[in-house]
Short mmCIF file of C-alpha atoms in Angstrom, two decimals:
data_model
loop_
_atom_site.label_atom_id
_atom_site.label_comp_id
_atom_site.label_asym_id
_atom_site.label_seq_id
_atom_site.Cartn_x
_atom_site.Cartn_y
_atom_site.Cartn_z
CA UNK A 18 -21.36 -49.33 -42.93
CA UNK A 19 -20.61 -52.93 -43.59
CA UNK A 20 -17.25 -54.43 -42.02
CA UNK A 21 -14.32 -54.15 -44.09
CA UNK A 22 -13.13 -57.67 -43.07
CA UNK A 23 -14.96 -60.71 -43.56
CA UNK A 24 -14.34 -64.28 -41.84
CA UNK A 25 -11.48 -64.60 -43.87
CA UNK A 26 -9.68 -61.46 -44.07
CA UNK A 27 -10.64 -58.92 -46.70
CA UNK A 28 -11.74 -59.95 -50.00
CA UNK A 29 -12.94 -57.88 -53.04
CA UNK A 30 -12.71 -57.64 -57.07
CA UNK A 31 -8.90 -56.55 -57.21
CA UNK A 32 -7.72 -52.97 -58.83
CA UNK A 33 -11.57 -52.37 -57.53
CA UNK A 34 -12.48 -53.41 -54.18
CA UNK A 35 -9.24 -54.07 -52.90
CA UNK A 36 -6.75 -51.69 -54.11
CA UNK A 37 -2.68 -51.00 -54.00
CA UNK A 38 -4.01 -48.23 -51.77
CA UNK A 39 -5.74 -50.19 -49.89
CA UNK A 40 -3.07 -53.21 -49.35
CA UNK A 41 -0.82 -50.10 -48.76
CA UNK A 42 -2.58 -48.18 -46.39
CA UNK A 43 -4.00 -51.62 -44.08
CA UNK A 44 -0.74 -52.79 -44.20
CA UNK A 45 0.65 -49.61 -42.31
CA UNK A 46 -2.72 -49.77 -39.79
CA UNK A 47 -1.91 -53.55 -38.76
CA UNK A 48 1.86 -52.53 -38.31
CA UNK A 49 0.71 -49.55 -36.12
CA UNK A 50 -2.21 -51.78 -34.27
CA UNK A 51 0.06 -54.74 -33.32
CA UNK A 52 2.53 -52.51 -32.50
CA UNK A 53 0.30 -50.60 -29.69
CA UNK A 54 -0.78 -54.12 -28.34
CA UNK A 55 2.53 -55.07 -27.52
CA UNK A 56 3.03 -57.27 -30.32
CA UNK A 57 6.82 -56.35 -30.95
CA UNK A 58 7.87 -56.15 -27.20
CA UNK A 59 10.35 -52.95 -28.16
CA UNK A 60 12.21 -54.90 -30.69
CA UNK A 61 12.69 -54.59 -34.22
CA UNK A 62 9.52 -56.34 -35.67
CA UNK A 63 9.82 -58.89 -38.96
CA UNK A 64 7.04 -59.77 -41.16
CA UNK A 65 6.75 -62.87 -43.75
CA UNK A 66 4.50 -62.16 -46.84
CA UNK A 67 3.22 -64.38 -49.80
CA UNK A 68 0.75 -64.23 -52.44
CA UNK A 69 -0.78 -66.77 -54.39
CA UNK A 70 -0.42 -66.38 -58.03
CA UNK A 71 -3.33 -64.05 -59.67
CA UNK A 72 -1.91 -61.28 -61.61
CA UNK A 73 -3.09 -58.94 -59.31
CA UNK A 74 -0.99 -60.37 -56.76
CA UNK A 75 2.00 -59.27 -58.16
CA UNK A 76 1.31 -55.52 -57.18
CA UNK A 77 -0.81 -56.16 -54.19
CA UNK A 78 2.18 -57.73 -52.70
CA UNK A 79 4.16 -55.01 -53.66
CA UNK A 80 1.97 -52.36 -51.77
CA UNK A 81 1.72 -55.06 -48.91
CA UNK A 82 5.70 -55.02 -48.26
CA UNK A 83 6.08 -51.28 -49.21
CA UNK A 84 3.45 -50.19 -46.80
CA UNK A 85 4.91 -52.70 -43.50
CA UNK A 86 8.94 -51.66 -44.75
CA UNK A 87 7.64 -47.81 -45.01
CA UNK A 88 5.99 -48.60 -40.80
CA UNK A 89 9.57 -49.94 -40.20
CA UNK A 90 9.11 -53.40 -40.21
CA UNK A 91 11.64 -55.96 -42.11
CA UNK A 92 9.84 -57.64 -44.35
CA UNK A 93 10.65 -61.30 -45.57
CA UNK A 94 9.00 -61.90 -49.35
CA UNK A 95 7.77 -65.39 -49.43
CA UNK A 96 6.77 -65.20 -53.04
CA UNK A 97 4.38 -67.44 -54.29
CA UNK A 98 2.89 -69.84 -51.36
CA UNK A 99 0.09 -71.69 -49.84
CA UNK A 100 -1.68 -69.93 -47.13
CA UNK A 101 -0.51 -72.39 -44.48
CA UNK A 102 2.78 -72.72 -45.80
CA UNK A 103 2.51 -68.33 -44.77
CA UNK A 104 0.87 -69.17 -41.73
CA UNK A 105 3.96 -71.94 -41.19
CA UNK A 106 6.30 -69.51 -41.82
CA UNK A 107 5.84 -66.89 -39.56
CA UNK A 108 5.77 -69.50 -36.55
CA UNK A 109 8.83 -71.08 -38.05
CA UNK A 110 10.71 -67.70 -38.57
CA UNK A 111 10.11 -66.32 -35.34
CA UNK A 112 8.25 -63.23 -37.19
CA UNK A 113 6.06 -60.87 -35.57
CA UNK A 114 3.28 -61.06 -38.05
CA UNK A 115 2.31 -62.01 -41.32
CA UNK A 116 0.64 -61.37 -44.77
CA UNK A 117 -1.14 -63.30 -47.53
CA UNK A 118 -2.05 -61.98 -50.47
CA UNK A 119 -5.00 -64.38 -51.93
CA UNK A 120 -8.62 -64.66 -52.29
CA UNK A 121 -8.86 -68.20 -52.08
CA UNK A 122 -11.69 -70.78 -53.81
CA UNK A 123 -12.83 -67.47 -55.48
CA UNK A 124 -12.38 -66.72 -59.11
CA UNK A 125 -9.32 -65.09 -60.54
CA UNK A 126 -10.51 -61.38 -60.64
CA UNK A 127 -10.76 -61.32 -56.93
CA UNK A 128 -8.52 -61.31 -54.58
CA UNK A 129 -7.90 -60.85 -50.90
CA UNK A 130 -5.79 -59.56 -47.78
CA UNK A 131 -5.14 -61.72 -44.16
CA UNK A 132 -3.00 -61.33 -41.62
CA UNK A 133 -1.47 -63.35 -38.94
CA UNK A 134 -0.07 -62.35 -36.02
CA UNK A 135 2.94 -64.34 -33.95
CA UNK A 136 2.86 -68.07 -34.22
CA UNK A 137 0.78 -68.21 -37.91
CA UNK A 138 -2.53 -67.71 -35.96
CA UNK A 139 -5.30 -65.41 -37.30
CA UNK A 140 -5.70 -62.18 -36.06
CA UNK A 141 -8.83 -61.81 -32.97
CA UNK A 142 -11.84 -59.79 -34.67
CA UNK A 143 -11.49 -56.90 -32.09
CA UNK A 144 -7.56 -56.60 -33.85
CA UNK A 145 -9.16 -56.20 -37.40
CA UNK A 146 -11.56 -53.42 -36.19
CA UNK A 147 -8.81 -51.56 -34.58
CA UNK A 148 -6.56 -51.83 -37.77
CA UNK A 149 -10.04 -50.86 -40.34
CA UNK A 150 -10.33 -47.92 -37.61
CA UNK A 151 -6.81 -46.69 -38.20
CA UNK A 152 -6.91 -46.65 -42.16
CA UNK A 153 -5.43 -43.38 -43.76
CA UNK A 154 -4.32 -42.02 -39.93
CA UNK A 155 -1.67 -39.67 -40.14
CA UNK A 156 1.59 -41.12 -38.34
CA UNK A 157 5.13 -40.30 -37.86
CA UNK A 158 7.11 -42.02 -40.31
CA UNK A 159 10.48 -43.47 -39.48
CA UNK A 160 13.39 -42.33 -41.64
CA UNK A 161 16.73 -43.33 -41.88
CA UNK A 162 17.96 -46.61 -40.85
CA UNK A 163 14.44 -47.27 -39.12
CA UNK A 164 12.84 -48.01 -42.43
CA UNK A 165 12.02 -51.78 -43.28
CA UNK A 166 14.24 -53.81 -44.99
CA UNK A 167 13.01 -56.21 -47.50
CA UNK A 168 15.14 -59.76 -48.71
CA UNK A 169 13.58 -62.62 -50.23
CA UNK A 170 12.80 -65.68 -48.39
CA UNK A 171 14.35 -68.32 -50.97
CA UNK A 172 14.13 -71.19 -49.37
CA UNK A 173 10.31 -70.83 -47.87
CA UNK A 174 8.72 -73.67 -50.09
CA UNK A 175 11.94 -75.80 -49.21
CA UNK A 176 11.34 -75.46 -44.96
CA UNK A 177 7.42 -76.26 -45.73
CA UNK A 178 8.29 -79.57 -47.58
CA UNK A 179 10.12 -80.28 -44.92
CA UNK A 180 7.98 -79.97 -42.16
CA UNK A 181 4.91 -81.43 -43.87
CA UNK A 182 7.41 -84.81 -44.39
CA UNK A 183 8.58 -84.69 -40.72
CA UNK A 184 4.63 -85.38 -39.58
CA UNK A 185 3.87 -87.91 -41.40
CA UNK A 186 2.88 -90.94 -40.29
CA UNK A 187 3.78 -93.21 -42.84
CA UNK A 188 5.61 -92.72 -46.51
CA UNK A 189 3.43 -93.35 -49.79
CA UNK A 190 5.24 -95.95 -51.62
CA UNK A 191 3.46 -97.80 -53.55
CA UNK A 192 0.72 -95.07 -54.13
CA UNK A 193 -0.26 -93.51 -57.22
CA UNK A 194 -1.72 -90.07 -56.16
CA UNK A 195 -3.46 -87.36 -58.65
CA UNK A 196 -2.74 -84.14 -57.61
CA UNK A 197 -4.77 -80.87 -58.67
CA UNK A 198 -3.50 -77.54 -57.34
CA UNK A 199 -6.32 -75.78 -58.84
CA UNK A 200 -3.47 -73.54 -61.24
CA UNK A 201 -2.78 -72.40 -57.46
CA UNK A 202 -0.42 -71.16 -54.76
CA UNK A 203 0.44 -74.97 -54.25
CA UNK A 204 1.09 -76.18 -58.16
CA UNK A 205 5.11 -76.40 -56.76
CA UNK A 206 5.27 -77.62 -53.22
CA UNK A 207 2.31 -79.86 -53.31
CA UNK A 208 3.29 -82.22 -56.18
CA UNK A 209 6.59 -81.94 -54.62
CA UNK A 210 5.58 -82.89 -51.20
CA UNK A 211 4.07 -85.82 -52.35
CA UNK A 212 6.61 -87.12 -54.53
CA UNK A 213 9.30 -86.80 -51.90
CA UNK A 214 6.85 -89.03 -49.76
CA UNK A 215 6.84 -91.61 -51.86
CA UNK A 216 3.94 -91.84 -54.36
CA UNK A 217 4.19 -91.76 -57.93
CA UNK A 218 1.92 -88.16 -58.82
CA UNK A 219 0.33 -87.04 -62.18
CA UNK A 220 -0.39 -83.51 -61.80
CA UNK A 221 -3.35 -81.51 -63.46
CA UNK A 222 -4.17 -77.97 -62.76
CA UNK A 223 -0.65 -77.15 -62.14
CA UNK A 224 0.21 -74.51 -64.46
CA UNK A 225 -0.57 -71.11 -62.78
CA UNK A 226 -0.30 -68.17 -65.04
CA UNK A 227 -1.72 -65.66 -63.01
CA UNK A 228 -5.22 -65.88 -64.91
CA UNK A 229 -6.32 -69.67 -64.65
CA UNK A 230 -6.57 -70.08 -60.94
CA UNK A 231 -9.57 -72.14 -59.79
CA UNK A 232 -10.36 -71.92 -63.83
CA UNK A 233 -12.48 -75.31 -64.56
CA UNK A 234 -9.38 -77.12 -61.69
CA UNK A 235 -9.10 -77.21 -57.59
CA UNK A 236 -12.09 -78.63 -54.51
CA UNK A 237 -14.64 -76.63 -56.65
CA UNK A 238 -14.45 -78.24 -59.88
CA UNK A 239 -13.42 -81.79 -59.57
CA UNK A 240 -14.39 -83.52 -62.52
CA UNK A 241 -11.79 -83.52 -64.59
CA UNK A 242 -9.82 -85.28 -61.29
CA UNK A 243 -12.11 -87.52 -61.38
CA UNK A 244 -11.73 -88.48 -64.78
CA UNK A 245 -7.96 -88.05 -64.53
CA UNK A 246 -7.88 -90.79 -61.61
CA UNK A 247 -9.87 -93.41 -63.48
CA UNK A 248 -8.01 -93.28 -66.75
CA UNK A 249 -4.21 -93.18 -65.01
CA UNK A 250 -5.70 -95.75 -62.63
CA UNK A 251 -4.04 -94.23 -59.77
CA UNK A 252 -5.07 -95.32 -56.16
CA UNK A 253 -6.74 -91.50 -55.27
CA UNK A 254 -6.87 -87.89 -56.42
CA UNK A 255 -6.24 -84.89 -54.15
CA UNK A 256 -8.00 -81.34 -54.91
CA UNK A 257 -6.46 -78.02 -53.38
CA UNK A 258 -8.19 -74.90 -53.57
CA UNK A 259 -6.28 -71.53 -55.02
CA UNK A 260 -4.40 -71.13 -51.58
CA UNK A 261 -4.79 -74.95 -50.75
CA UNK A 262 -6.24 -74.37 -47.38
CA UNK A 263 -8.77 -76.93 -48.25
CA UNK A 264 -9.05 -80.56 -49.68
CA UNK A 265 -11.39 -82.59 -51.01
CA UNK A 266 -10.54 -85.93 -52.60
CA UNK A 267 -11.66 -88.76 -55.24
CA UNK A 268 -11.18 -92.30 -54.58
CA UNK A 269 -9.93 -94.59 -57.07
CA UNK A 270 -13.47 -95.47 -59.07
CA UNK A 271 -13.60 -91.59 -59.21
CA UNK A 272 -16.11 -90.92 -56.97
CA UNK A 273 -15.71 -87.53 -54.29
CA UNK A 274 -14.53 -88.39 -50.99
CA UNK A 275 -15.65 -84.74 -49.06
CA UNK A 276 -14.47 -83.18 -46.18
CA UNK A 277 -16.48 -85.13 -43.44
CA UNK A 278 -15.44 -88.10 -44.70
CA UNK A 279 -11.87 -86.91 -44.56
CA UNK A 280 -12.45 -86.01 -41.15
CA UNK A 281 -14.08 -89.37 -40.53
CA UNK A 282 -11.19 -91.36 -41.61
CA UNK A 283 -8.28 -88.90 -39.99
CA UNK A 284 -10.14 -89.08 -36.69
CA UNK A 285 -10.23 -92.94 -36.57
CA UNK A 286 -6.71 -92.94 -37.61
CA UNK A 287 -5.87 -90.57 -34.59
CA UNK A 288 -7.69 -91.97 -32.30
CA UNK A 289 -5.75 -95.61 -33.07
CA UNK A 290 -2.34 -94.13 -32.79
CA UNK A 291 -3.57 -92.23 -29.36
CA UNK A 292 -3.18 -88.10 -30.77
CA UNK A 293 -6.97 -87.26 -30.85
CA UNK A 294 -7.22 -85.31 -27.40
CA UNK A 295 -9.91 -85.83 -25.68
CA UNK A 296 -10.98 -88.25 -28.44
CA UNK A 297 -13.43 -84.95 -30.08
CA UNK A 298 -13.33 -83.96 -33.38
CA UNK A 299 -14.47 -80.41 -33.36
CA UNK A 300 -16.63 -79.83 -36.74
CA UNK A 301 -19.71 -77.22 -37.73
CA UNK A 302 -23.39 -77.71 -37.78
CA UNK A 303 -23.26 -78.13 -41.63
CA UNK A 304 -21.36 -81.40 -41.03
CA UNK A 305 -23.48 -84.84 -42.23
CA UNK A 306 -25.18 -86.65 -39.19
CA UNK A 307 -23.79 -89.47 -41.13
CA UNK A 308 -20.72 -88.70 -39.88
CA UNK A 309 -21.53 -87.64 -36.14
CA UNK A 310 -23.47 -91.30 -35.81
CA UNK A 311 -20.35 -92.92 -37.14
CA UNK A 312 -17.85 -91.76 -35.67
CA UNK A 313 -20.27 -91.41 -32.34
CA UNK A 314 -20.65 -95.65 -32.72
CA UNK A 315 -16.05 -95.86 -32.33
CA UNK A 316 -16.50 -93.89 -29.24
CA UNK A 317 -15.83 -90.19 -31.25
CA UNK A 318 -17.55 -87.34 -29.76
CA UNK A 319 -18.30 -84.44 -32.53
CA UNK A 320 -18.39 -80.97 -31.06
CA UNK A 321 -20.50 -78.64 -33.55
CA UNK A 322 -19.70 -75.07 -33.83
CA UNK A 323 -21.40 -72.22 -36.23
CA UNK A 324 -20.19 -72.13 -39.61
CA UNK A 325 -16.86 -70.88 -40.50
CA UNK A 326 -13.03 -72.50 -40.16
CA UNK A 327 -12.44 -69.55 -37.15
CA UNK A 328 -14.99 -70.67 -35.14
CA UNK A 329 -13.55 -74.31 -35.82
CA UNK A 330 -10.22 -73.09 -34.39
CA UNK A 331 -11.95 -71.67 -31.19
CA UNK A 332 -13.64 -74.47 -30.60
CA UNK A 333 -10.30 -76.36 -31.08
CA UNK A 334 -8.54 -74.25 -28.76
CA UNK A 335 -10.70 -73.22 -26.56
CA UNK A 336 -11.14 -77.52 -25.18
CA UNK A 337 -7.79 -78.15 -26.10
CA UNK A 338 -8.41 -80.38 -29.01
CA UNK A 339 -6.39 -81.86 -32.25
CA UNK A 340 -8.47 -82.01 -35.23
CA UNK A 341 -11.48 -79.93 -36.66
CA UNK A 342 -12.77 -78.55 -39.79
CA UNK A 343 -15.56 -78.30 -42.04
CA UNK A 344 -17.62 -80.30 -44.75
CA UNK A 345 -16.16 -78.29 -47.18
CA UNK A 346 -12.51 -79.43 -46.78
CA UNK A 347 -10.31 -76.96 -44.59
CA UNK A 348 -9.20 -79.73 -41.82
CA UNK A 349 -6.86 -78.05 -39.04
CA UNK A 350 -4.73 -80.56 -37.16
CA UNK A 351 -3.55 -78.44 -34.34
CA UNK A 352 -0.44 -80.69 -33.82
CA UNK A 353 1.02 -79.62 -36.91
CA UNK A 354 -0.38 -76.32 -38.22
CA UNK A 355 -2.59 -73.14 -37.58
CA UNK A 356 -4.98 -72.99 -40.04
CA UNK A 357 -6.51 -75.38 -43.10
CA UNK A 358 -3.57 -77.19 -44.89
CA UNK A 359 -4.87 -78.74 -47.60
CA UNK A 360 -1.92 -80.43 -49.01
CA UNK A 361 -0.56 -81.72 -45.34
CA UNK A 362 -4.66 -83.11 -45.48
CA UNK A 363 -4.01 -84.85 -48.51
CA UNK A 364 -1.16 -86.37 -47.03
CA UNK A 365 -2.24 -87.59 -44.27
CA UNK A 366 -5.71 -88.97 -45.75
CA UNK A 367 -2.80 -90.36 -48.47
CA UNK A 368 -0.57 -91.89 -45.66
CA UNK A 369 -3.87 -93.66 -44.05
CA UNK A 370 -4.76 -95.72 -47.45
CA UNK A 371 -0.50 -96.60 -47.03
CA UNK A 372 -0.85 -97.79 -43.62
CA UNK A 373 -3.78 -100.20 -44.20
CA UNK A 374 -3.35 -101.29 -47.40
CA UNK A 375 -7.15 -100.06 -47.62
CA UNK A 376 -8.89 -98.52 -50.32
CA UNK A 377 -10.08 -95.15 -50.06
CA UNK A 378 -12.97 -96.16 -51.22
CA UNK A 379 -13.15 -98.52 -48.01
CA UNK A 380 -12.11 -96.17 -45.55
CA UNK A 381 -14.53 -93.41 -46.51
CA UNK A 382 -17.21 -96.02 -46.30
CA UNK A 383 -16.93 -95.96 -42.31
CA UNK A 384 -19.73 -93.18 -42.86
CA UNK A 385 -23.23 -93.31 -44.87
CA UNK A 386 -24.10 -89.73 -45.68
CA UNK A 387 -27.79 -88.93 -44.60
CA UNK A 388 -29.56 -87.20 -47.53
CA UNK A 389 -28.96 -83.25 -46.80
CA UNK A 390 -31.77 -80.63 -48.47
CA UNK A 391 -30.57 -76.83 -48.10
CA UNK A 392 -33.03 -74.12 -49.73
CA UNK A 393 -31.81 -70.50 -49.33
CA UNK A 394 -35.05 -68.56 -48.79
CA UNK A 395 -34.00 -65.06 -50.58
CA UNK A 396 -35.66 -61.85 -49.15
CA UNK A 397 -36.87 -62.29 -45.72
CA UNK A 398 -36.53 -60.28 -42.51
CA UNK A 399 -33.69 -62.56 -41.20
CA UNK A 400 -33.57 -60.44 -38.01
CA UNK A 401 -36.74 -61.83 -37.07
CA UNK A 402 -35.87 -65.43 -36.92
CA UNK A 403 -35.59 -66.29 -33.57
CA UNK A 404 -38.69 -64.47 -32.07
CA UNK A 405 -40.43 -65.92 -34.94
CA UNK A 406 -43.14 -68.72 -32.57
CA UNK A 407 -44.72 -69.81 -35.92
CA UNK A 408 -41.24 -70.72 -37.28
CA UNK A 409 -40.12 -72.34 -34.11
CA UNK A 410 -43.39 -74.59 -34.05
CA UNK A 411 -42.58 -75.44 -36.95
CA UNK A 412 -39.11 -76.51 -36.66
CA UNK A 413 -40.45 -78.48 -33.09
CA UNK A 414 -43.20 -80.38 -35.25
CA UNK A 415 -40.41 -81.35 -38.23
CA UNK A 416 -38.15 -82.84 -35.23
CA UNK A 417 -40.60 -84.35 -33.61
CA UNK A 418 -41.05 -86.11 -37.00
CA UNK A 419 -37.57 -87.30 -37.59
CA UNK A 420 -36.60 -88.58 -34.32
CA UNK A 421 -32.62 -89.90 -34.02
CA UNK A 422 -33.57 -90.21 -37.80
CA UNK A 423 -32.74 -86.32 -39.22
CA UNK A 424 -32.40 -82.93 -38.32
CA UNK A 425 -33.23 -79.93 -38.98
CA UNK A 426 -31.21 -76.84 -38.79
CA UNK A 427 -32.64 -72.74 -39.59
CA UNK A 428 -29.85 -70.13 -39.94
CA UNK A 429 -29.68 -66.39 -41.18
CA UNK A 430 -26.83 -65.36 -43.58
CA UNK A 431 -24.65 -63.33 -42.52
CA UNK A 432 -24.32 -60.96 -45.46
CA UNK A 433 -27.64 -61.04 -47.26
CA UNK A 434 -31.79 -61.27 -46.39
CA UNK A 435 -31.96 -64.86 -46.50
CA UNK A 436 -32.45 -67.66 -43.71
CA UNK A 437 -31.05 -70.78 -45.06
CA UNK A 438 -33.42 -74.21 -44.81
CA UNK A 439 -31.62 -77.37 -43.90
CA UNK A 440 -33.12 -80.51 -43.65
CA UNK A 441 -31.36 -83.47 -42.93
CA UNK A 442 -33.27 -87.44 -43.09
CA UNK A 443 -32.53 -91.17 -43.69
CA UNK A 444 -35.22 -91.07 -46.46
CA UNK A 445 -34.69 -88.19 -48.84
CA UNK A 446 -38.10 -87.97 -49.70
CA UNK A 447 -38.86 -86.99 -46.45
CA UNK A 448 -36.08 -84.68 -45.93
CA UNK A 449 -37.22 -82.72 -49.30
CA UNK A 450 -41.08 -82.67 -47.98
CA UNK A 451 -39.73 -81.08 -44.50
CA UNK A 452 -37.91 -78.09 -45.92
CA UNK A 453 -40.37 -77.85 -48.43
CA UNK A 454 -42.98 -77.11 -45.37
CA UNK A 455 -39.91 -75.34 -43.03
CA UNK A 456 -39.28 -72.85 -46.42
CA UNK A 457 -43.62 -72.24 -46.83
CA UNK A 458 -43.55 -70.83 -42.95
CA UNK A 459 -40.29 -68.72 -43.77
CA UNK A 460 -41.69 -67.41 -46.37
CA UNK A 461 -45.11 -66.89 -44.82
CA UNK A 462 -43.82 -65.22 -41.71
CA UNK A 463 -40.82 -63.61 -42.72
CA UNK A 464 -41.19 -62.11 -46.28
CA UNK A 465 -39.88 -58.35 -46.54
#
C-alpha cells in the first residue's frame, strides 16, 4: 500500500483524496503521535494553522482545527498565509506544532496537508508513519475544560513582514519590482513586504478567489511576468508559487533568472558579507554544472544531495550550513527561516541588485548554464537499475566522453516505472546524442 505522505506532506484532489475526514482524523493522529514523543513536555500544547486560499481550504482548515481542539490542543487560526510565514509562526509563537493547509505549485482542485513540529521544522519521516499508523484509533477524548480552544491569530501576516524586513540586508529604494503571487497564499504580505522595503511594486496574479490559484500566474507560468516587466520597465519581476515557498525571477529585458542562478548570486553575496558557513552552498544533483563550475572558480564548494527540498535541509543541517535549495526555486537560508521562503528569496535576490547598483541581468550572468537534456523513459523495471552492467557501461563510456565537459546523471522515480535520462554538455548537440544512446540501453535492458 503506497505511503500516505509524500515529500511534502500529503497531497491529493480535495473533497476526493484528501477529505474533511481525513484532515480531521490526521489531525487527531499527529496530536496523539507528538504527544507520545514528548513533544508537549506535560504542558498544555498550542498549535498555529493556515491555509492558502483554494476553496477547499476553507473546510479543510476547519476539520484541521476541529480535529487538534477536539485532541485538546489550543489552536491559533492563522488564516490565509504563506507556508513559511506557518512555518515562521510556530517558531515565533512558541507553539508545539503546526498545520498548513495547501497543495502548493499544483492546480486549484488539489490540495494538501503538512505539519511542523516545534521551531517551524518539518516533521522526521519515521513521525509521519507513526501518525498514518494511528488514523481512525479509538482514544479517550478529553471533555470539559481540556478541550482546545481556538482564537484567531490577527496579527500573523503583520509579525512575518516584520521579520522578513529585520534580515535584510539592504532597503529597495530606487527599485521597481513586479511581483506575481500566483492568485496565492502570498497576494497580501508579499506585495506588502516589498513595498515597505522600499521598491515601487506592480502586482499581477494577486487576486485570489479561491479558484484561480497558480491559474495561467506564479514560478510555473511566467510569461505574462515577463511581459509585465518589459512594458512597466521595472528593474525585475519576482514569481511565488501558490504557498510561495519557491521563487523564480525575470530580469529586466524579461528573460527567467531560475533558481540556480538565484542561488549563484545569494551565495556570492554571502560569502562577501562573511554568513555562508563553511563557504558551501548545499544544492541537488538536478542543479546546472554551470553553476557548480562558477561558483567552484570564487572559491564556493556545492554539496549535491538527491532530489527534494528535505533532503536539501539535511544536508544543510546535518554540516551546519546557511544556504541550499533547488533549481526549481525553494532557497532555504537557515539564518532566517526553516523551509523555502519565496518572498524573503525575492528579497534578498531584490536587495543584491540595491547593493550593487547591478543589473540582474549582470549578476545572474556570473553563471553560463550548460545545455541540460532530461528524457523520462516510461515503463521500465526501475528496480533493476543499479545491477543493470549494460546500463552502467554505458553511463562509464558517455563520461568518459564528456570529460570536466558534462555529466551524466540516471535516476528511478520515485512514484512511477520510469528511470529518468539526464545528460548534461557544453555542446548541446552532444548532450542530446548521449541521452539519446543512455535512453536506447534503458529501454533495451529495462523494458517491462
Amino acid at each position: 500500500m503506497a505511503r500516505l505522505f509524500g515529500t511534502d506532506g500529503v497531497r491529493g484532489v480535495a473533497n476526493k483524496d484528501i477529505t474533511a475526514e481525513l484532515a480531521l482524523d490526521l489531525s487527531v493522529a499527529a496530536a496523539h503521535v507528538l504527544g507520545e514523543v514528548g513533544a508537549f513536555n506535560g504542558h498544555r500544547p498550542v498549535a498555529v494553522v493556515g491555509r492558502d486560499p483554494r476553496a477547499s481550504g476553507e473546510f479543510l482548515a476547519a476539520a484541521t482545527v476541529a480535529g487538534l481542539a477536539s485532541a485538546g490542543i489550543d489552536v491559533r487560526d492563522a488564516g490565509v498565509l504563506p507556508t513559511p510565514a506557518i512555518a515562521y509562526l510556530v517558531a515565533e509563537q512558541d507553539a508545539d506544532l503546526g498545520a498548513m493547509l495547501s497543495a502548493s505549485h499544483n492546480p486549484m482542485p488539489d490540495n494538501g496537508i503538512k505539519f511542523f513540529a516545534r521551531g517551524g521544522h518539518k516533521l522526521a519521516d519515521d513521525l509521519e508513519d507513526r501518525i498514518e499508523a494511528r488514523l481512525r484509533d479509538e482514544w479517550q477524548r478529553p471533555t470539559g475544560g481540556d478541550v482546545g480552544r481556538i482564537t484567531p491569530l490577527v496579527d500573523g501576516a503583520d509579525r512575518y513582514v516584520s521579520h522578513l524586513l529585520s534580515v535584510l540586508p539592504h532597503r529597495l529604494e530606487g527599485l521597481h519590482v513586479v511581483v506575481d503571487a500566483a492568485h496565492g497564499a502570498a497576494s497580501e504580505v508579499a506585495p506588502r513586504a516589498f513595498r515597505e522595503a522600499g521598491a515601487q511594486v506592480t502586482v499581477i496574479g494577486g487576486e485570489p478567489d479561491g479558484l484561480n490559484i497558480n491559474d495561467g500566474y506564479g514560478s510555473t507560468h511566467l510569461e505574462h511576468l515577463k511581459e509585465t516587466v518589459v512594458a512597466v520597465g521595472a528593474d525585475l519581476g519576482i514569481a511565488l508559487d501558490g504557498d510561495a515557498d519557491r521563487c523564480l525571477a525575470v530580469d529586466a529585458t524579461g528573460h527567467e533568472v531560475d533558481g540556480d542562478q538565484i542561488m549563484a548570486i545569494l551565495a556570492l553575496a554571502m560569502k562577501e558579507q562573511g554568513v555562508l558557513r563553511g563557504d558551501t552552498l548545499v544544492a541537488t544533483v538536478m542543479s546546472n554544472l554551470g553553476m557548480i563550475q562558477a561558483l567552484g572558480g570564487a572559491g564556493i564548494k556545492v554539496l549535491q544531495t538527491a532530489v527534494g527540498d528535505r533532503y536539501v535541509l539535511e544536508g544543510m543541517k546535518s554540516g551546519g550550513f546557511a544556504l541550499g535549495g533547488e533549481q526549481s526555486g525553494h532557497v532555504v537560508m537557515l539564518d532566517h527561516g526553516t523551509t523555502g521562503d519565496g518572498t524573503l528569496t525575492g528579497l534578498m535576490l531584490a536587495s543584491r541588485v540595491a547593493a550593487t547598483g547591478r543589473t540582474l541581468a549582470d549578476l545572474a550572468g556570473i553563471m553560463t548554464h550548460f545545455p541540460q537534456v532530461l528524457v523520462n523513459v516510461k515503463d521500465v523495471d526501475k528496480s533493476a537499475l543499479e545491477a543493470n552492467t549494460a546500463v552502467a557501461d554505458a553511463v562509464r563510456a558517455a563520461e568518459g566522453e564528456l570529460g570536466e565537459s558534462g555529466r551524466v546523471l540516471l535516476r528511478k522515480s520515485g512514484t512511477e516505472p520510469v528511470v529518468r535520462v539526464m545528460v548534461e554538455a557544453a555542446d548541446g548537440d552532444q548532450a542530446r546524442s548521449l541521452a539519446d544512446r543512455l535512453v536506447g540501453v534503458v529501454r533495451a535492458e529495462l523494458s517491462l
